[in-house]
Amino acid sequence: EKEKADNFIWIFNARNQNEREIRTEVNLIRFLSNKDLLVAGANALERYDLETGQSHKLASSEMEVLSVSANGQVAALRSRQPNRSKNIAITSYILWNTVVDKQIGVFSAAAGADSQILLSADGRFVALYDPDQPNMLRLWERAGAEFKQRLIALGATSKIYLNRSDFNADGSL
């Protein structure tokens, strides 16, 4: 039986001319600054201080990371549900500020297990697409801890494709 190969991030600091490896299951990486790296792995959301090599877990390990804004400052999370089925259920989604490590707000939606969340570059807008409802796109605009929801229903022959680049700088799709 073969052992699973370790995943790692190799970091080279040109100024100090040193290098370091971070071993983790990496799904997503964002630089928060020149010295802070945000890593969304299979089991955690962590911030690494590249100067000291110290890491800090963000949010709870009970949360599943669904998406991170392009600027890395906002993450969309949901509670892990081990027996999650394809049936549509009401799910609570949490927006998390990765800079100060605290919850920004919560919103709920009826969505299946294969639903996709996309955040705008600054995390102010959230798009949710559920393949079980292929002609509907839900959008939320965050204003503080409040969310304004908009539903977009398309014709039966229309298809929705979500991509991080779909959000413009002003938050429009």
PDB file of C-alpha atoms in Angstrom:
ATOM      1  CA  GLU A   1       0.000   0.000   0.000  1.00  0.00           C
ATOM      2  CA  LYS A   2       1.384   3.394  -1.009  1.00  0.00           C
ATOM      3  CA  GLU A   3       1.516   6.205   1.483  1.00  0.00           C
ATOM      4  CA  LYS A   4      -0.255   9.395   0.545  1.00  0.00           C
ATOM      5  CA  ALA A   5       2.291  11.998  -0.517  1.00  0.00           C
ATOM      6  CA  ASP A   6       2.527  15.088   1.677  1.00  0.00           C
ATOM      7  CA  ASN A   7       1.329  18.353   0.188  1.00  0.00           C
ATOM      8  CA  PHE A   8       3.433  21.367   0.988  1.00  0.00           C
ATOM      9  CA  ILE A   9       3.998  25.006   0.203  1.00  0.00           C
ATOM     10  CA  TRP A  10       7.607  26.020  -0.303  1.00  0.00           C
ATOM     11  CA  ILE A  11       8.334  29.584   0.820  1.00  0.00           C
ATOM     12  CA  PHE A  12      11.525  31.414  -0.038  1.00  0.00           C
ATOM     13  CA  ASN A  13      12.209  34.785   1.588  1.00  0.00           C
ATOM     14  CA  ALA A  14      14.512  36.654  -0.819  1.00  0.00           C
ATOM     15  CA  ARG A  15      15.274  39.407   1.687  1.00  0.00           C
ATOM     16  CA  ASN A  16      16.447  37.040   4.428  1.00  0.00           C
ATOM     17  CA  GLN A  17      17.493  34.316   1.977  1.00  0.00           C
ATOM     18  CA  ASN A  18      15.847  31.559   3.968  1.00  0.00           C
ATOM     19  CA  GLU A  19      13.301  28.962   3.035  1.00  0.00           C
ATOM     20  CA  ARG A  20      10.578  27.024   4.767  1.00  0.00           C
ATOM     21  CA  GLU A  21       8.013  24.359   3.978  1.00  0.00           C
ATOM     22  CA  ILE A  22       4.443  24.381   5.243  1.00  0.00           C
ATOM     23  CA  ARG A  23       2.931  20.893   5.163  1.00  0.00           C
ATOM     24  CA  THR A  24      -0.806  21.023   4.702  1.00  0.00           C
ATOM     25  CA  GLU A  25      -3.602  19.868   2.440  1.00  0.00           C
ATOM     26  CA  VAL A  26      -3.991  23.049   0.436  1.00  0.00           C
ATOM     27  CA  ASN A  27      -7.119  23.978  -1.479  1.00  0.00           C
ATOM     28  CA  LEU A  28      -6.676  27.730  -1.669  1.00  0.00           C
ATOM     29  CA  ILE A  29      -3.970  30.300  -0.961  1.00  0.00           C
ATOM     30  CA  ARG A  30      -4.178  34.107  -0.656  1.00  0.00           C
ATOM     31  CA  PHE A  31      -1.621  36.670   0.439  1.00  0.00           C
ATOM     32  CA  LEU A  32      -3.099  39.028   3.026  1.00  0.00           C
ATOM     33  CA  SER A  33       0.076  41.131   3.061  1.00  0.00           C
ATOM     34  CA  ASN A  34       3.778  40.720   2.326  1.00  0.00           C
ATOM     35  CA  LYS A  35       4.145  38.788   5.561  1.00  0.00           C
ATOM     36  CA  ASP A  36       0.785  37.025   5.980  1.00  0.00           C
ATOM     37  CA  LEU A  37      -0.386  34.031   3.967  1.00  0.00           C
ATOM     38  CA  LEU A  38      -3.945  32.657   4.189  1.00  0.00           C
ATOM     39  CA  VAL A  39      -4.250  28.919   3.512  1.00  0.00           C
ATOM     40  CA  ALA A  40      -7.589  27.155   3.191  1.00  0.00           C
ATOM     41  CA  GLY A  41      -7.005  23.447   3.557  1.00  0.00           C
ATOM     42  CA  ALA A  42      -9.301  20.474   3.701  1.00  0.00           C
ATOM     43  CA  ASN A  43      -9.691  20.769   7.462  1.00  0.00           C
ATOM     44  CA  ALA A  44      -8.750  24.312   8.426  1.00  0.00           C
ATOM     45  CA  LEU A  45      -8.401  27.938   7.560  1.00  0.00           C
ATOM     46  CA  GLU A  46      -5.000  29.187   8.750  1.00  0.00           C
ATOM     47  CA  ARG A  47      -2.990  32.380   8.608  1.00  0.00           C
ATOM     48  CA  TYR A  48       0.799  32.020   8.427  1.00  0.00           C
ATOM     49  CA  ASP A  49       3.230  34.719   9.481  1.00  0.00           C
ATOM     50  CA  LEU A  50       5.949  34.299   6.864  1.00  0.00           C
ATOM     51  CA  GLU A  51       8.562  36.110   8.952  1.00  0.00           C
ATOM     52  CA  THR A  52       8.182  34.049  12.129  1.00  0.00           C
ATOM     53  CA  GLY A  53       6.849  30.817  10.618  1.00  0.00           C
ATOM     54  CA  GLN A  54       4.013  30.786  13.162  1.00  0.00           C
ATOM     55  CA  SER A  55       0.524  29.722  12.126  1.00  0.00           C
ATOM     56  CA  HIS A  56      -2.845  30.669  13.580  1.00  0.00           C
ATOM     57  CA  LYS A  57      -6.009  28.662  12.943  1.00  0.00           C
ATOM     58  CA  LEU A  58      -8.994  30.811  12.050  1.00  0.00           C
ATOM     59  CA  ALA A  59     -12.644  29.985  12.700  1.00  0.00           C
ATOM     60  CA  SER A  60     -13.469  26.502  13.967  1.00  0.00           C
ATOM     61  CA  SER A  61     -12.253  23.211  12.580  1.00  0.00           C
ATOM     62  CA  GLU A  62     -15.949  22.274  12.555  1.00  0.00           C
ATOM     63  CA  MET A  63     -16.405  24.686   9.646  1.00  0.00           C
ATOM     64  CA  GLU A  64     -15.956  23.866   5.978  1.00  0.00           C
ATOM     65  CA  VAL A  65     -14.274  26.544   3.842  1.00  0.00           C
ATOM     66  CA  LEU A  66     -16.339  27.143   0.697  1.00  0.00           C
ATOM     67  CA  SER A  67     -14.796  30.269  -0.785  1.00  0.00           C
ATOM     68  CA  VAL A  68     -12.364  33.095  -0.031  1.00  0.00           C
ATOM     69  CA  SER A  69     -12.541  36.596  -1.496  1.00  0.00           C
ATOM     70  CA  ALA A  70      -9.788  37.622  -3.928  1.00  0.00           C
ATOM     71  CA  ASN A  71      -8.298  40.004  -1.345  1.00  0.00           C
ATOM     72  CA  GLY A  72      -8.253  37.135   1.180  1.00  0.00           C
ATOM     73  CA  GLN A  73     -10.051  39.135   3.859  1.00  0.00           C
ATOM     74  CA  VAL A  74     -13.404  37.307   3.818  1.00  0.00           C
ATOM     75  CA  ALA A  75     -14.134  33.565   3.839  1.00  0.00           C
ATOM     76  CA  ALA A  76     -17.481  31.828   3.331  1.00  0.00           C
ATOM     77  CA  LEU A  77     -17.922  28.863   5.683  1.00  0.00           C
ATOM     78  CA  ARG A  78     -20.594  26.351   6.645  1.00  0.00           C
ATOM     79  CA  SER A  79     -20.864  23.793   9.419  1.00  0.00           C
ATOM     80  CA  ARG A  80     -19.503  20.377   8.532  1.00  0.00           C
ATOM     81  CA  GLN A  81     -22.317  17.886   8.210  1.00  0.00           C
ATOM     82  CA  PRO A  82     -20.857  14.376   7.994  1.00  0.00           C
ATOM     83  CA  ASN A  83     -24.035  12.742   6.672  1.00  0.00           C
ATOM     84  CA  ARG A  84     -24.932  15.548   4.277  1.00  0.00           C
ATOM     85  CA  SER A  85     -27.096  14.196   1.443  1.00  0.00           C
ATOM     86  CA  LYS A  86     -27.976  15.624  -1.944  1.00  0.00           C
ATOM     87  CA  ASN A  87     -31.385  16.577  -0.566  1.00  0.00           C
ATOM     88  CA  ILE A  88     -32.020  20.267  -0.277  1.00  0.00           C
ATOM     89  CA  ALA A  89     -31.892  21.523   3.285  1.00  0.00           C
ATOM     90  CA  ILE A  90     -31.701  24.899   4.960  1.00  0.00           C
ATOM     91  CA  THR A  91     -28.014  25.647   5.439  1.00  0.00           C
ATOM     92  CA  SER A  92     -26.452  28.460   7.435  1.00  0.00           C
ATOM     93  CA  TYR A  93     -23.494  30.138   5.766  1.00  0.00           C
ATOM     94  CA  ILE A  94     -21.038  32.191   7.782  1.00  0.00           C
ATOM     95  CA  LEU A  95     -18.875  35.027   6.501  1.00  0.00           C
ATOM     96  CA  TRP A  96     -15.602  35.241   8.421  1.00  0.00           C
ATOM     97  CA  ASN A  97     -13.164  38.160   8.565  1.00  0.00           C
ATOM     98  CA  THR A  98      -9.753  36.470   8.174  1.00  0.00           C
ATOM     99  CA  VAL A  99      -7.796  39.577   9.205  1.00  0.00           C
ATOM    100  CA  VAL A 100      -9.302  40.016  12.679  1.00  0.00           C
ATOM    101  CA  ASP A 101     -10.483  36.383  12.997  1.00  0.00           C
ATOM    102  CA  LYS A 102     -14.155  36.973  13.725  1.00  0.00           C
ATOM    103  CA  GLN A 103     -17.564  36.316  12.271  1.00  0.00           C
ATOM    104  CA  ILE A 104     -18.974  39.066  10.065  1.00  0.00           C
ATOM    105  CA  GLY A 105     -22.469  37.675   9.640  1.00  0.00           C
ATOM    106  CA  VAL A 106     -24.693  34.679   8.902  1.00  0.00           C
ATOM    107  CA  PHE A 107     -27.249  34.021   6.187  1.00  0.00           C
ATOM    108  CA  SER A 108     -29.350  30.945   5.386  1.00  0.00           C
ATOM    109  CA  ALA A 109     -30.455  29.360   2.143  1.00  0.00           C
ATOM    110  CA  ALA A 110     -32.082  26.186   0.887  1.00  0.00           C
ATOM    111  CA  ALA A 111     -29.268  24.494  -1.024  1.00  0.00           C
ATOM    112  CA  GLY A 112     -28.012  21.015  -1.856  1.00  0.00           C
ATOM    113  CA  ALA A 113     -24.644  19.555  -0.906  1.00  0.00           C
ATOM    114  CA  ASP A 114     -23.127  20.398  -4.298  1.00  0.00           C
ATOM    115  CA  SER A 115     -23.969  24.105  -4.153  1.00  0.00           C
ATOM    116  CA  GLN A 116     -21.225  26.605  -4.949  1.00  0.00           C
ATOM    117  CA  ILE A 117     -20.460  29.890  -3.188  1.00  0.00           C
ATOM    118  CA  LEU A 118     -18.560  32.694  -4.856  1.00  0.00           C
ATOM    119  CA  LEU A 119     -17.430  35.890  -3.122  1.00  0.00           C
ATOM    120  CA  SER A 120     -16.712  39.206  -4.793  1.00  0.00           C
ATOM    121  CA  ALA A 121     -13.113  40.477  -4.602  1.00  0.00           C
ATOM    122  CA  ASP A 122     -13.799  42.381  -1.362  1.00  0.00           C
ATOM    123  CA  GLY A 123     -16.274  39.842   0.080  1.00  0.00           C
ATOM    124  CA  ARG A 124     -19.178  42.299   0.059  1.00  0.00           C
ATOM    125  CA  PHE A 125     -21.236  40.267  -2.449  1.00  0.00           C
ATOM    126  CA  VAL A 126     -22.022  36.545  -2.245  1.00  0.00           C
ATOM    127  CA  ALA A 127     -23.371  34.409  -5.089  1.00  0.00           C
ATOM    128  CA  LEU A 128     -24.851  30.964  -4.438  1.00  0.00           C
ATOM    129  CA  TYR A 129     -25.514  28.486  -7.212  1.00  0.00           C
ATOM    130  CA  ASP A 130     -27.231  25.174  -6.530  1.00  0.00           C
ATOM    131  CA  PRO A 131     -27.128  22.606  -9.380  1.00  0.00           C
ATOM    132  CA  ASP A 132     -30.382  21.148  -8.006  1.00  0.00           C
ATOM    133  CA  GLN A 133     -31.974  24.483  -9.022  1.00  0.00           C
ATOM    134  CA  PRO A 134     -30.004  25.104 -12.243  1.00  0.00           C
ATOM    135  CA  ASN A 135     -31.913  28.200 -13.408  1.00  0.00           C
ATOM    136  CA  MET A 136     -31.627  30.180 -10.186  1.00  0.00           C
ATOM    137  CA  LEU A 137     -28.816  32.271  -8.780  1.00  0.00           C
ATOM    138  CA  ARG A 138     -29.039  33.837  -5.332  1.00  0.00           C
ATOM    139  CA  LEU A 139     -27.094  37.008  -4.566  1.00  0.00           C
ATOM    140  CA  TRP A 140     -26.526  38.670  -1.215  1.00  0.00           C
ATOM    141  CA  GLU A 141     -25.071  42.081  -0.538  1.00  0.00           C
ATOM    142  CA  ARG A 142     -23.497  42.508   2.875  1.00  0.00           C
ATOM    143  CA  ALA A 143     -23.987  45.778   4.706  1.00  0.00           C
ATOM    144  CA  GLY A 144     -22.390  45.289   8.127  1.00  0.00           C
ATOM    145  CA  ALA A 145     -23.938  42.153   9.633  1.00  0.00           C
ATOM    146  CA  GLU A 146     -27.101  42.488   7.501  1.00  0.00           C
ATOM    147  CA  PHE A 147     -27.656  40.811   4.125  1.00  0.00           C
ATOM    148  CA  LYS A 148     -29.922  41.895   1.276  1.00  0.00           C
ATOM    149  CA  GLN A 149     -30.920  38.961  -0.905  1.00  0.00           C
ATOM    150  CA  ARG A 150     -31.734  39.037  -4.604  1.00  0.00           C
ATOM    151  CA  LEU A 151     -32.957  36.091  -6.651  1.00  0.00           C
ATOM    152  CA  ILE A 152     -32.173  35.763 -10.324  1.00  0.00           C
ATOM    153  CA  ALA A 153     -34.358  33.230 -12.146  1.00  0.00           C
ATOM    154  CA  LEU A 154     -33.441  32.397 -15.721  1.00  0.00           C
ATOM    155  CA  GLY A 155     -35.394  30.604 -18.438  1.00  0.00           C
ATOM    156  CA  ALA A 156     -35.420  26.809 -18.633  1.00  0.00           C
ATOM    157  CA  THR A 157     -32.862  26.745 -21.472  1.00  0.00           C
ATOM    158  CA  SER A 158     -30.347  29.028 -19.704  1.00  0.00           C
ATOM    159  CA  LYS A 159     -27.292  27.721 -17.888  1.00  0.00           C
ATOM    160  CA  ILE A 160     -25.313  29.340 -15.083  1.00  0.00           C
ATOM    161  CA  TYR A 161     -21.541  29.031 -14.841  1.00  0.00           C
ATOM    162  CA  LEU A 162     -19.770  30.544 -11.832  1.00  0.00           C
ATOM    163  CA  ASN A 163     -16.151  31.629 -12.020  1.00  0.00           C
ATOM    164  CA  ARG A 164     -14.158  33.838  -9.616  1.00  0.00           C
ATOM    165  CA  SER A 165     -13.565  36.335 -12.425  1.00  0.00           C
ATOM    166  CA  ASP A 166     -17.327  36.780 -12.889  1.00  0.00           C
ATOM    167  CA  PHE A 167     -17.415  39.508 -10.236  1.00  0.00           C
ATOM    168  CA  ASN A 168     -16.232  42.933 -11.390  1.00  0.00           C
ATOM    169  CA  ALA A 169     -14.346  45.281  -9.072  1.00  0.00           C
ATOM    170  CA  ASP A 170     -17.606  47.114  -8.247  1.00  0.00           C
ATOM    171  CA  GLY A 171     -19.268  43.823  -7.201  1.00  0.00           C
ATOM    172  CA  SER A 172     -21.441  43.432 -10.294  1.00  0.00           C
ATOM    173  CA  LEU A 173     -21.614  40.081 -12.080  1.00  0.00           C
TER     174      LEU A 173
END
